[in-house]
PDB file of C-alpha atoms in Angstrom:
ATOM      1  CA  MET A  20     -60.078 -73.432  -5.313  1.00  0.00           C
ATOM      2  CA  VAL A  21     -61.301 -72.619  -8.810  1.00  0.00           C
ATOM      3  CA  TRP A  22     -64.658 -71.573  -7.402  1.00  0.00           C
ATOM      4  CA  LEU A  23     -62.921 -69.221  -4.960  1.00  0.00           C
ATOM      5  CA  TRP A  24     -61.152 -67.423  -7.796  1.00  0.00           C
ATOM      6  CA  ILE A  25     -64.387 -67.229  -9.740  1.00  0.00           C
ATOM      7  CA  VAL A  26     -66.096 -65.619  -6.743  1.00  0.00           C
ATOM      8  CA  ILE A  27     -63.212 -63.151  -6.254  1.00  0.00           C
ATOM      9  CA  ALA A  28     -63.274 -62.243  -9.950  1.00  0.00           C
ATOM     10  CA  ALA A  29     -67.036 -61.752  -9.829  1.00  0.00           C
ATOM     11  CA  VAL A  30     -66.741 -59.490  -6.787  1.00  0.00           C
ATOM     12  CA  VAL A  31     -64.050 -57.404  -8.492  1.00  0.00           C
ATOM     13  CA  VAL A  32     -66.143 -57.059 -11.655  1.00  0.00           C
ATOM     14  CA  VAL A  33     -69.216 -56.042  -9.669  1.00  0.00           C
ATOM     15  CA  PHE A  34     -67.166 -53.555  -7.633  1.00  0.00           C
ATOM     16  CA  PHE A  35     -65.777 -51.824 -10.688  1.00  0.00           C
ATOM     17  CA  ALA A  36     -69.167 -51.838 -12.376  1.00  0.00           C
ATOM     18  CA  VAL A  37     -70.698 -50.116  -9.346  1.00  0.00           C
ATOM     19  CA  VAL A  38     -67.844 -47.591  -9.249  1.00  0.00           C
ATOM     20  CA  LEU A  39     -68.264 -46.789 -12.953  1.00  0.00           C
ATOM     21  CA  VAL A  40     -72.007 -46.358 -12.574  1.00  0.00           C
ATOM     22  CA  ALA A  41     -71.496 -44.070  -9.577  1.00  0.00           C
ATOM     23  CA  ALA A  42     -68.811 -42.017 -11.341  1.00  0.00           C
ATOM     24  CA  ASN A  43     -71.000 -41.631 -14.409  1.00  0.00           C
ATOM     25  CA  LYS A  44     -73.909 -40.603 -12.200  1.00  0.00           C
ATOM     26  CA  ILE A  45     -71.986 -37.858 -10.399  1.00  0.00           C
ATOM     27  CA  PHE A  46     -70.668 -36.623 -13.752  1.00  0.00           C
ATOM     28  CA  ASP A  47     -74.138 -36.566 -15.308  1.00  0.00           C
ATOM     29  CA  VAL A  48     -75.825 -34.942 -12.338  1.00  0.00           C
ATOM     30  CA  ALA A  49     -73.147 -32.306 -11.875  1.00  0.00           C
ATOM     31  CA  VAL A  50     -71.852 -31.492 -15.368  1.00  0.00           C
ATOM     32  CA  ASN A  51     -74.206 -32.855 -18.032  1.00  0.00           C
ATOM     33  CA  ALA A  52     -76.497 -29.914 -18.770  1.00  0.00           C
ATOM     34  CA  GLY A  53     -79.293 -32.121 -20.079  1.00  0.00           C
ATOM     35  CA  LYS A  54     -79.227 -34.508 -17.144  1.00  0.00           C
ATOM     36  CA  THR A  55     -79.145 -31.774 -14.514  1.00  0.00           C
ATOM     37  CA  LYS A  56     -82.503 -30.490 -15.617  1.00  0.00           C
ATOM     38  CA  GLU A  57     -83.562 -33.306 -13.293  1.00  0.00           C
ATOM     39  CA  LYS A  58     -80.781 -32.552 -10.787  1.00  0.00           C
ATOM     40  CA  VAL A  59     -80.651 -34.143  -7.375  1.00  0.00           C
ATOM     41  CA  LEU A  60     -77.859 -32.061  -5.893  1.00  0.00           C
ATOM     42  CA  LYS A  61     -78.953 -30.835  -2.490  1.00  0.00           C
ATOM     43  CA  THR A  62     -79.155 -27.081  -2.774  1.00  0.00           C
ATOM     44  CA  ASN A  63     -81.716 -25.113  -0.795  1.00  0.00           C
ATOM     45  CA  ALA A  64     -84.274 -25.911  -3.489  1.00  0.00           C
ATOM     46  CA  ASN A  65     -86.443 -27.798  -1.019  1.00  0.00           C
ATOM     47  CA  LYS A  66     -86.351 -24.947   1.475  1.00  0.00           C
ATOM     48  CA  GLN A  67     -89.130 -22.372   1.357  1.00  0.00           C
ATOM     49  CA  ASP A  68     -88.032 -18.743   1.373  1.00  0.00           C
ATOM     50  CA  ALA A  69     -89.691 -16.413   3.827  1.00  0.00           C
ATOM     51  CA  PRO A  70     -92.773 -14.749   2.251  1.00  0.00           C
ATOM     52  CA  GLU A  71     -91.051 -11.373   1.959  1.00  0.00           C
ATOM     53  CA  GLU A  72     -88.063 -12.986   0.193  1.00  0.00           C
ATOM     54  CA  GLN A  73     -90.391 -14.801  -2.202  1.00  0.00           C
ATOM     55  CA  ASP A  74     -92.184 -11.528  -2.934  1.00  0.00           C
ATOM     56  CA  GLU A  75     -88.950  -9.680  -3.639  1.00  0.00           C
ATOM     57  CA  LYS A  76     -87.647 -12.370  -5.968  1.00  0.00           C
ATOM     58  CA  ALA A  77     -90.992 -12.645  -7.748  1.00  0.00           C
ATOM     59  CA  ARG A  78     -91.224  -8.890  -8.247  1.00  0.00           C
ATOM     60  CA  ALA A  79     -87.653  -8.755  -9.536  1.00  0.00           C
ATOM     61  CA  ARG A  80     -88.213 -11.660 -11.958  1.00  0.00           C
ATOM     62  CA  GLN A  81     -91.393 -10.040 -13.230  1.00  0.00           C
ATOM     63  CA  TRP A  82     -89.614  -6.724 -13.652  1.00  0.00           C
ATOM     64  CA  LEU A  83     -86.689  -8.301 -15.503  1.00  0.00           C
ATOM     65  CA  GLY A  84     -88.952 -10.297 -17.787  1.00  0.00           C
ATOM     66  CA  ALA A  85     -90.722  -7.093 -18.842  1.00  0.00           C
ATOM     67  CA  GLN A  86     -87.535  -5.299 -19.928  1.00  0.00           C
ATOM     68  CA  ASP A  87     -86.433  -4.645 -23.495  1.00  0.00           C
ATOM     69  CA  PHE A  88     -83.066  -6.311 -24.032  1.00  0.00           C
ATOM     70  CA  VAL A  89     -80.403  -5.911 -26.632  1.00  0.00           C
ATOM     71  CA  MET A  90     -79.625  -9.518 -27.534  1.00  0.00           C
ATOM     72  CA  HIS A  91     -76.082 -10.655 -28.246  1.00  0.00           C
ATOM     73  CA  GLU A  92     -74.596 -13.871 -29.606  1.00  0.00           C
ATOM     74  CA  GLN A  93     -70.999 -15.017 -29.779  1.00  0.00           C
ATOM     75  CA  ARG A  94     -69.135 -18.142 -30.801  1.00  0.00           C
ATOM     76  CA  ALA A  95     -67.055 -19.544 -27.973  1.00  0.00           C
ATOM     77  CA  PHE A  96     -63.509 -20.828 -28.477  1.00  0.00           C
ATOM     78  CA  ASP A  97     -64.956 -24.325 -29.033  1.00  0.00           C
ATOM     79  CA  GLY A  98     -67.678 -23.210 -31.434  1.00  0.00           C
ATOM     80  CA  LEU A  99     -70.665 -23.084 -29.080  1.00  0.00           C
ATOM     81  CA  ARG A 100     -73.248 -20.390 -29.713  1.00  0.00           C
ATOM     82  CA  LEU A 101     -73.580 -18.338 -26.532  1.00  0.00           C
ATOM     83  CA  VAL A 102     -76.269 -15.775 -25.717  1.00  0.00           C
ATOM     84  CA  ALA A 103     -76.306 -12.688 -23.493  1.00  0.00           C
ATOM     85  CA  ARG A 104     -78.874 -10.015 -22.738  1.00  0.00           C
ATOM     86  CA  GLU A 105     -77.920  -6.374 -22.417  1.00  0.00           C
ATOM     87  CA  LEU A 106     -80.101  -4.087 -20.335  1.00  0.00           C
ATOM     88  CA  ARG A 107     -79.227  -0.494 -21.166  1.00  0.00           C
ATOM     89  CA  ALA A 108     -79.104   2.165 -18.496  1.00  0.00           C
ATOM     90  CA  GLU A 109     -81.676   4.928 -18.758  1.00  0.00           C
ATOM     91  CA  GLN A 110     -78.989   7.618 -18.821  1.00  0.00           C
ATOM     92  CA  GLN A 111     -75.690   7.687 -20.697  1.00  0.00           C
ATOM     93  CA  THR A 112     -72.932   6.107 -18.593  1.00  0.00           C
ATOM     94  CA  ASP A 113     -69.693   4.187 -18.820  1.00  0.00           C
ATOM     95  CA  LEU A 114     -70.621   1.969 -15.865  1.00  0.00           C
ATOM     96  CA  TRP A 115     -71.255  -1.700 -16.632  1.00  0.00           C
ATOM     97  CA  VAL A 116     -71.916  -4.766 -14.520  1.00  0.00           C
ATOM     98  CA  VAL A 117     -71.700  -8.349 -15.733  1.00  0.00           C
ATOM     99  CA  CYS A 118     -74.110 -10.430 -13.618  1.00  0.00           C
ATOM    100  CA  ILE A 119     -73.316 -14.159 -13.692  1.00  0.00           C
ATOM    101  CA  HIS A 120     -75.878 -16.771 -12.710  1.00  0.00           C
ATOM    102  CA  GLY A 121     -75.523 -20.005 -10.769  1.00  0.00           C
ATOM    103  CA  PHE A 122     -75.810 -23.723 -11.417  1.00  0.00           C
ATOM    104  CA  SER A 123     -78.526 -24.766 -13.902  1.00  0.00           C
ATOM    105  CA  GLY A 124     -79.858 -21.204 -14.037  1.00  0.00           C
ATOM    106  CA  SER A 125     -79.772 -18.420 -16.614  1.00  0.00           C
ATOM    107  CA  GLY A 126     -79.285 -14.680 -16.776  1.00  0.00           C
ATOM    108  CA  LEU A 127     -83.021 -14.217 -16.359  1.00  0.00           C
ATOM    109  CA  ASN A 128     -82.764 -15.666 -12.837  1.00  0.00           C
ATOM    110  CA  LEU A 129     -80.825 -12.602 -11.685  1.00  0.00           C
ATOM    111  CA  GLY A 130     -83.716 -10.201 -11.360  1.00  0.00           C
ATOM    112  CA  VAL A 131     -82.739  -8.918  -7.903  1.00  0.00           C
ATOM    113  CA  ALA A 132     -79.169  -8.079  -8.895  1.00  0.00           C
ATOM    114  CA  ALA A 133     -80.069  -6.778 -12.362  1.00  0.00           C
ATOM    115  CA  LYS A 134     -82.734  -4.448 -10.993  1.00  0.00           C
ATOM    116  CA  HIS A 135     -80.442  -3.114  -8.289  1.00  0.00           C
ATOM    117  CA  TRP A 136     -77.604  -2.263 -10.654  1.00  0.00           C
ATOM    118  CA  HIS A 137     -79.944  -0.883 -13.311  1.00  0.00           C
ATOM    119  CA  ASP A 138     -81.602   1.356 -10.709  1.00  0.00           C
ATOM    120  CA  ARG A 139     -78.105   2.610  -9.821  1.00  0.00           C
ATOM    121  CA  GLY A 140     -77.505   3.659 -13.403  1.00  0.00           C
ATOM    122  CA  TYR A 141     -75.450   0.734 -14.737  1.00  0.00           C
ATOM    123  CA  HIS A 142     -75.681  -1.023 -18.055  1.00  0.00           C
ATOM    124  CA  VAL A 143     -76.284  -4.682 -17.143  1.00  0.00           C
ATOM    125  CA  LEU A 144     -74.969  -7.631 -19.172  1.00  0.00           C
ATOM    126  CA  LEU A 145     -76.612 -10.987 -18.388  1.00  0.00           C
ATOM    127  CA  PRO A 146     -74.845 -13.906 -20.095  1.00  0.00           C
ATOM    128  CA  ASP A 147     -76.371 -17.366 -20.232  1.00  0.00           C
ATOM    129  CA  LEU A 148     -73.404 -19.580 -19.408  1.00  0.00           C
ATOM    130  CA  ARG A 149     -72.610 -22.577 -21.615  1.00  0.00           C
ATOM    131  CA  GLY A 150     -75.223 -25.299 -21.258  1.00  0.00           C
ATOM    132  CA  SER A 151     -77.615 -22.820 -19.631  1.00  0.00           C
ATOM    133  CA  GLY A 152     -80.600 -20.763 -20.717  1.00  0.00           C
ATOM    134  CA  ASP A 153     -80.482 -20.022 -24.433  1.00  0.00           C
ATOM    135  CA  SER A 154     -76.777 -20.820 -24.820  1.00  0.00           C
ATOM    136  CA  GLU A 155     -75.581 -24.016 -26.445  1.00  0.00           C
ATOM    137  CA  GLY A 156     -73.573 -26.649 -24.649  1.00  0.00           C
ATOM    138  CA  GLU A 157     -73.932 -30.235 -23.563  1.00  0.00           C
ATOM    139  CA  TYR A 158     -71.901 -29.679 -20.408  1.00  0.00           C
ATOM    140  CA  TYR A 159     -71.574 -26.977 -17.777  1.00  0.00           C
ATOM    141  CA  GLY A 160     -68.237 -25.193 -17.594  1.00  0.00           C
ATOM    142  CA  MET A 161     -68.507 -24.840 -13.793  1.00  0.00           C
ATOM    143  CA  GLY A 162     -66.698 -21.516 -14.058  1.00  0.00           C
ATOM    144  CA  TRP A 163     -63.526 -22.842 -15.660  1.00  0.00           C
ATOM    145  CA  LEU A 164     -64.527 -22.764 -19.309  1.00  0.00           C
ATOM    146  CA  ASP A 165     -66.949 -19.933 -18.547  1.00  0.00           C
ATOM    147  CA  ARG A 166     -64.084 -17.634 -17.544  1.00  0.00           C
ATOM    148  CA  LEU A 167     -62.968 -17.603 -21.177  1.00  0.00           C
ATOM    149  CA  ASP A 168     -66.508 -16.860 -22.332  1.00  0.00           C
ATOM    150  CA  ILE A 169     -66.871 -13.962 -19.868  1.00  0.00           C
ATOM    151  CA  ILE A 170     -63.627 -12.402 -21.083  1.00  0.00           C
ATOM    152  CA  GLN A 171     -64.920 -12.738 -24.634  1.00  0.00           C
ATOM    153  CA  TRP A 172     -68.189 -11.004 -23.655  1.00  0.00           C
ATOM    154  CA  ILE A 173     -66.211  -8.170 -22.066  1.00  0.00           C
ATOM    155  CA  LYS A 174     -63.989  -7.655 -25.086  1.00  0.00           C
ATOM    156  CA  GLY A 175     -66.474  -8.500 -27.814  1.00  0.00           C
ATOM    157  CA  VAL A 176     -69.505  -6.603 -26.533  1.00  0.00           C
ATOM    158  CA  ILE A 177     -68.765  -4.104 -23.779  1.00  0.00           C
ATOM    159  CA  LEU A 178     -65.406  -2.750 -24.941  1.00  0.00           C
ATOM    160  CA  LYS A 179     -66.475  -2.674 -28.579  1.00  0.00           C
ATOM    161  CA  LYS A 180     -69.385  -0.447 -27.598  1.00  0.00           C
ATOM    162  CA  ASP A 181     -67.584   1.504 -24.913  1.00  0.00           C
ATOM    163  CA  PRO A 182     -63.762   1.381 -24.901  1.00  0.00           C
ATOM    164  CA  GLY A 183     -63.731   3.514 -21.754  1.00  0.00           C
ATOM    165  CA  ALA A 184     -66.172   1.308 -19.837  1.00  0.00           C
ATOM    166  CA  ARG A 185     -65.759   0.794 -16.098  1.00  0.00           C
ATOM    167  CA  ILE A 186     -66.803  -2.771 -15.397  1.00  0.00           C
ATOM    168  CA  VAL A 187     -67.866  -4.702 -12.286  1.00  0.00           C
ATOM    169  CA  LEU A 188     -68.231  -8.500 -12.207  1.00  0.00           C
ATOM    170  CA  HIS A 189     -70.922  -9.907  -9.892  1.00  0.00           C
ATOM    171  CA  GLY A 190     -71.665 -13.610  -9.582  1.00  0.00           C
ATOM    172  CA  VAL A 191     -73.590 -15.938  -7.296  1.00  0.00           C
ATOM    173  CA  SER A 192     -72.735 -19.604  -6.547  1.00  0.00           C
ATOM    174  CA  MET A 193     -71.329 -21.114  -9.768  1.00  0.00           C
ATOM    175  CA  GLY A 194     -71.412 -17.552 -11.085  1.00  0.00           C
ATOM    176  CA  ALA A 195     -69.258 -16.494  -8.139  1.00  0.00           C
ATOM    177  CA  ALA A 196     -66.758 -19.246  -8.942  1.00  0.00           C
ATOM    178  CA  THR A 197     -66.816 -17.985 -12.526  1.00  0.00           C
ATOM    179  CA  VAL A 198     -66.002 -14.484 -11.264  1.00  0.00           C
ATOM    180  CA  MET A 199     -63.066 -15.737  -9.195  1.00  0.00           C
ATOM    181  CA  MET A 200     -61.709 -17.887 -12.012  1.00  0.00           C
ATOM    182  CA  THR A 201     -62.060 -14.956 -14.409  1.00  0.00           C
ATOM    183  CA  THR A 202     -60.125 -12.584 -12.158  1.00  0.00           C
ATOM    184  CA  GLY A 203     -57.162 -14.959 -12.246  1.00  0.00           C
ATOM    185  CA  ALA A 204     -56.771 -14.302 -15.964  1.00  0.00           C
ATOM    186  CA  GLN A 205     -55.258 -11.310 -17.719  1.00  0.00           C
ATOM    187  CA  LEU A 206     -58.141  -8.840 -17.782  1.00  0.00           C
ATOM    188  CA  PRO A 207     -58.515  -5.425 -19.388  1.00  0.00           C
ATOM    189  CA  THR A 208     -57.934  -2.619 -16.903  1.00  0.00           C
ATOM    190  CA  ASN A 209     -61.572  -1.648 -17.504  1.00  0.00           C
ATOM    191  CA  VAL A 210     -62.536  -4.409 -15.051  1.00  0.00           C
ATOM    192  CA  ARG A 211     -62.359  -2.395 -11.847  1.00  0.00           C
ATOM    193  CA  ALA A 212     -63.847  -4.666  -9.177  1.00  0.00           C
ATOM    194  CA  ALA A 213     -65.580  -7.981  -8.549  1.00  0.00           C
ATOM    195  CA  ILE A 214     -68.176  -9.389  -6.168  1.00  0.00           C
ATOM    196  CA  GLU A 215     -68.323 -13.117  -5.517  1.00  0.00           C
ATOM    197  CA  ASP A 216     -71.260 -14.411  -3.510  1.00  0.00           C
ATOM    198  CA  CYS A 217     -70.945 -17.961  -2.104  1.00  0.00           C
ATOM    199  CA  GLY A 218     -68.544 -19.408  -4.668  1.00  0.00           C
ATOM    200  CA  TYR A 219     -66.731 -22.707  -4.147  1.00  0.00           C
ATOM    201  CA  THR A 220     -63.009 -23.332  -3.677  1.00  0.00           C
ATOM    202  CA  SER A 221     -62.786 -25.765  -6.594  1.00  0.00           C
ATOM    203  CA  VAL A 222     -65.016 -28.023  -8.612  1.00  0.00           C
ATOM    204  CA  TRP A 223     -63.199 -31.043  -7.159  1.00  0.00           C
ATOM    205  CA  ASP A 224     -63.953 -29.918  -3.594  1.00  0.00           C
ATOM    206  CA  GLU A 225     -67.591 -29.099  -4.295  1.00  0.00           C
ATOM    207  CA  PHE A 226     -68.350 -32.341  -6.111  1.00  0.00           C
ATOM    208  CA  THR A 227     -66.576 -34.378  -3.438  1.00  0.00           C
ATOM    209  CA  ILE A 228     -68.861 -32.822  -0.829  1.00  0.00           C
ATOM    210  CA  GLN A 229     -71.947 -33.532  -2.931  1.00  0.00           C
ATOM    211  CA  LEU A 230     -70.808 -37.108  -3.595  1.00  0.00           C
ATOM    212  CA  LYS A 231     -70.771 -37.756   0.136  1.00  0.00           C
ATOM    213  CA  LYS A 232     -73.872 -35.710   0.894  1.00  0.00           C
ATOM    214  CA  VAL A 233     -76.162 -36.955  -1.861  1.00  0.00           C
ATOM    215  CA  PHE A 234     -74.881 -40.439  -2.630  1.00  0.00           C
ATOM    216  CA  HIS A 235     -73.072 -41.260   0.650  1.00  0.00           C
ATOM    217  CA  LEU A 236     -70.054 -42.470  -1.306  1.00  0.00           C
ATOM    218  CA  PRO A 237     -66.310 -41.951  -0.770  1.00  0.00           C
ATOM    219  CA  GLN A 238     -64.102 -39.726  -2.883  1.00  0.00           C
ATOM    220  CA  PHE A 239     -61.803 -42.525  -4.045  1.00  0.00           C
ATOM    221  CA  PRO A 240     -62.016 -43.909  -6.652  1.00  0.00           C
ATOM    222  CA  ILE A 241     -65.294 -42.394  -7.853  1.00  0.00           C
ATOM    223  CA  MET A 242     -64.143 -38.772  -8.123  1.00  0.00           C
ATOM    224  CA  HIS A 243     -60.978 -39.808  -9.920  1.00  0.00           C
ATOM    225  CA  ILE A 244     -62.965 -41.695 -12.557  1.00  0.00           C
ATOM    226  CA  ALA A 245     -65.522 -38.879 -12.867  1.00  0.00           C
ATOM    227  CA  ASN A 246     -62.624 -36.457 -13.267  1.00  0.00           C
ATOM    228  CA  GLY A 247     -61.328 -38.513 -16.190  1.00  0.00           C
ATOM    229  CA  MET A 248     -64.801 -38.443 -17.731  1.00  0.00           C
ATOM    230  CA  ALA A 249     -64.861 -34.654 -17.401  1.00  0.00           C
ATOM    231  CA  LYS A 250     -61.511 -34.336 -19.168  1.00  0.00           C
ATOM    232  CA  ARG A 251     -62.648 -36.486 -22.077  1.00  0.00           C
ATOM    233  CA  ARG A 252     -66.206 -35.263 -22.446  1.00  0.00           C
ATOM    234  CA  ALA A 253     -66.344 -31.708 -21.099  1.00  0.00           C
ATOM    235  CA  GLY A 254     -62.773 -30.625 -21.836  1.00  0.00           C
ATOM    236  CA  TYR A 255     -61.558 -29.764 -18.346  1.00  0.00           C
ATOM    237  CA  SER A 256     -60.638 -31.433 -15.089  1.00  0.00           C
ATOM    238  CA  PHE A 257     -62.334 -30.854 -11.751  1.00  0.00           C
ATOM    239  CA  LYS A 258     -58.985 -30.113 -10.097  1.00  0.00           C
ATOM    240  CA  GLU A 259     -57.816 -27.447 -12.546  1.00  0.00           C
ATOM    241  CA  ALA A 260     -61.148 -25.644 -12.096  1.00  0.00           C
ATOM    242  CA  SER A 261     -59.952 -24.001  -8.904  1.00  0.00           C
ATOM    243  CA  SER A 262     -61.092 -20.656  -7.558  1.00  0.00           C
ATOM    244  CA  VAL A 263     -58.333 -20.793  -4.950  1.00  0.00           C
ATOM    245  CA  ALA A 264     -55.608 -21.117  -7.584  1.00  0.00           C
ATOM    246  CA  GLN A 265     -57.105 -18.320  -9.679  1.00  0.00           C
ATOM    247  CA  VAL A 266     -57.539 -15.734  -6.910  1.00  0.00           C
ATOM    248  CA  LYS A 267     -53.875 -16.234  -6.036  1.00  0.00           C
ATOM    249  CA  ARG A 268     -53.179 -14.584  -9.413  1.00  0.00           C
ATOM    250  CA  SER A 269     -55.925 -11.991  -9.211  1.00  0.00           C
ATOM    251  CA  LYS A 270     -55.262  -8.261  -9.407  1.00  0.00           C
ATOM    252  CA  THR A 271     -58.956  -7.353  -9.416  1.00  0.00           C
ATOM    253  CA  PRO A 272     -60.237  -5.961  -6.094  1.00  0.00           C
ATOM    254  CA  THR A 273     -62.815  -8.453  -4.860  1.00  0.00           C
ATOM    255  CA  LEU A 274     -65.562  -8.492  -2.260  1.00  0.00           C
ATOM    256  CA  PHE A 275     -66.119 -12.002  -0.886  1.00  0.00           C
ATOM    257  CA  ILE A 276     -69.646 -12.692   0.473  1.00  0.00           C
ATOM    258  CA  HIS A 277     -70.967 -15.831   2.146  1.00  0.00           C
ATOM    259  CA  GLY A 278     -73.807 -16.826   4.443  1.00  0.00           C
ATOM    260  CA  ASP A 279     -72.646 -18.603   7.578  1.00  0.00           C
ATOM    261  CA  ALA A 280     -75.560 -21.087   7.357  1.00  0.00           C
ATOM    262  CA  ASP A 281     -74.583 -22.234   3.844  1.00  0.00           C
ATOM    263  CA  THR A 282     -74.166 -26.004   3.665  1.00  0.00           C
ATOM    264  CA  PHE A 283     -74.315 -26.436  -0.126  1.00  0.00           C
ATOM    265  CA  VAL A 284     -71.149 -24.454  -0.745  1.00  0.00           C
ATOM    266  CA  PRO A 285     -69.988 -24.811   2.857  1.00  0.00           C
ATOM    267  CA  PHE A 286     -69.208 -21.664   4.794  1.00  0.00           C
ATOM    268  CA  PHE A 287     -65.621 -22.750   5.476  1.00  0.00           C
ATOM    269  CA  MET A 288     -64.831 -22.255   1.792  1.00  0.00           C
ATOM    270  CA  LEU A 289     -65.092 -18.484   2.281  1.00  0.00           C
ATOM    271  CA  ASP A 290     -61.935 -18.328   4.371  1.00  0.00           C
ATOM    272  CA  GLU A 291     -60.063 -20.534   1.914  1.00  0.00           C
ATOM    273  CA  VAL A 292     -60.740 -18.344  -1.123  1.00  0.00           C
ATOM    274  CA  TYR A 293     -60.394 -15.120   0.858  1.00  0.00           C
ATOM    275  CA  GLY A 294     -57.120 -16.187   2.418  1.00  0.00           C
ATOM    276  CA  ALA A 295     -55.692 -17.197  -0.959  1.00  0.00           C
ATOM    277  CA  ALA A 296     -56.652 -13.977  -2.765  1.00  0.00           C
ATOM    278  CA  ALA A 297     -53.694 -11.806  -3.749  1.00  0.00           C
ATOM    279  CA  CYS A 298     -55.878  -8.839  -4.725  1.00  0.00           C
ATOM    280  CA  GLU A 299     -57.252  -6.016  -2.616  1.00  0.00           C
ATOM    281  CA  LYS A 300     -60.176  -7.573  -0.820  1.00  0.00           C
ATOM    282  CA  GLU A 301     -62.918  -7.394   1.761  1.00  0.00           C
ATOM    283  CA  LYS A 302     -65.143 -10.035   3.311  1.00  0.00           C
ATOM    284  CA  LEU A 303     -68.810  -9.945   4.271  1.00  0.00           C
ATOM    285  CA  VAL A 304     -70.399 -12.701   6.361  1.00  0.00           C
ATOM    286  CA  VAL A 305     -74.206 -12.670   6.441  1.00  0.00           C
ATOM    287  CA  HIS A 306     -75.363 -14.404   9.603  1.00  0.00           C
ATOM    288  CA  GLY A 307     -78.117 -16.970   9.162  1.00  0.00           C
ATOM    289  CA  ALA A 308     -78.013 -16.897   5.362  1.00  0.00           C
ATOM    290  CA  GLN A 309     -78.108 -20.204   3.507  1.00  0.00           C
ATOM    291  CA  HIS A 310     -76.849 -20.704  -0.019  1.00  0.00           C
ATOM    292  CA  GLY A 311     -77.475 -17.660  -2.210  1.00  0.00           C
ATOM    293  CA  GLU A 312     -79.754 -16.050   0.390  1.00  0.00           C
ATOM    294  CA  SER A 313     -77.516 -13.228   1.622  1.00  0.00           C
ATOM    295  CA  VAL A 314     -78.959 -10.598  -0.691  1.00  0.00           C
ATOM    296  CA  THR A 315     -82.581 -11.253   0.286  1.00  0.00           C
ATOM    297  CA  LEU A 316     -81.937 -11.907   3.983  1.00  0.00           C
ATOM    298  CA  GLU A 317     -79.943  -8.721   4.586  1.00  0.00           C
ATOM    299  CA  PRO A 318     -80.412  -6.507   1.514  1.00  0.00           C
ATOM    300  CA  ALA A 319     -79.367  -3.229   3.139  1.00  0.00           C
ATOM    301  CA  LEU A 320     -76.151  -4.757   4.500  1.00  0.00           C
ATOM    302  CA  TYR A 321     -75.470  -6.586   1.263  1.00  0.00           C
ATOM    303  CA  TRP A 322     -75.895  -3.669  -1.112  1.00  0.00           C
ATOM    304  CA  GLY A 323     -74.423  -1.096   1.237  1.00  0.00           C
ATOM    305  CA  THR A 324     -71.251  -3.150   1.572  1.00  0.00           C
ATOM    306  CA  ALA A 325     -71.085  -3.900  -2.148  1.00  0.00           C
ATOM    307  CA  GLU A 326     -71.516  -0.294  -3.226  1.00  0.00           C
ATOM    308  CA  ALA A 327     -69.040   1.065  -0.682  1.00  0.00           C
ATOM    309  CA  PHE A 328     -66.480  -1.499  -1.831  1.00  0.00           C
ATOM    310  CA  ILE A 329     -66.711  -0.952  -5.576  1.00  0.00           C
ATOM    311  CA  GLU A 330     -66.908   2.827  -5.219  1.00  0.00           C
ATOM    312  CA  LYS A 331     -63.273   2.812  -4.082  1.00  0.00           C
ATOM    313  CA  TYR A 332     -62.151   1.372  -7.401  1.00  0.00           C
ATOM    314  CA  LEU A 333     -64.434   3.014  -9.954  1.00  0.00           C
TER     315      LEU A 333
END
């Protein structure tokens, strides 16, 4: 009988050890900025773009890298040093766009968007989100903490330079979630419109999907433990970081874009965020586009829809 209890106790200890290891792994892979340099999340990273898409992205990256930026730094609410690049328009204007990058990227990854808006006469602000690019941070904000940083960039850089600025927010993937979470806050009326491209419903939902997809593990109890780790280490919970909850409060007209072949941020999430949004809104579905591919797969449709939408509010 004693041996039976010893075996049961050993099994319980092993079970909880495995759960803790798994929870720590999902936290590190998804939120720890240092660990995700070696990320294993299944994006489309192993998928080869079509040659013409590769060429466009390469040309845009090369173009962006050759630009002269005005560099900005700010201290976030928690003391982190954050960096943003400002690309000035060639002609005087009060039009600004804040382009927000995705998971483990940086502002310099947004060559396609930056070039498009700059060619249209906008000043372009390219923040490096916390934990990304040249900004400090041990952990990613996954949009939730970043929303506060974006508001600070708007007030501390754009509106200080140009109190009459007309501002558009444009984000892709995690940047799109950042846009949606930002629009749920009290924003200056200068923010006229927003474009979110393939953003997730919530961090909890997205990480639950990746937990099953990458590690083939159930939500309970791993996500609950990882959520506690996020609260203690990163300063936010996966559940509170909700795009759905934020767009319910939004007053910023928003264009929602998603590719119907997206499996990383699954396509069904589009209808959830769109349906929840209380703001004026439109939806664009790009057929055949995987995660973050809409702009290169159907550029004329993408930019035509985006420009027609924001023009109504500028």
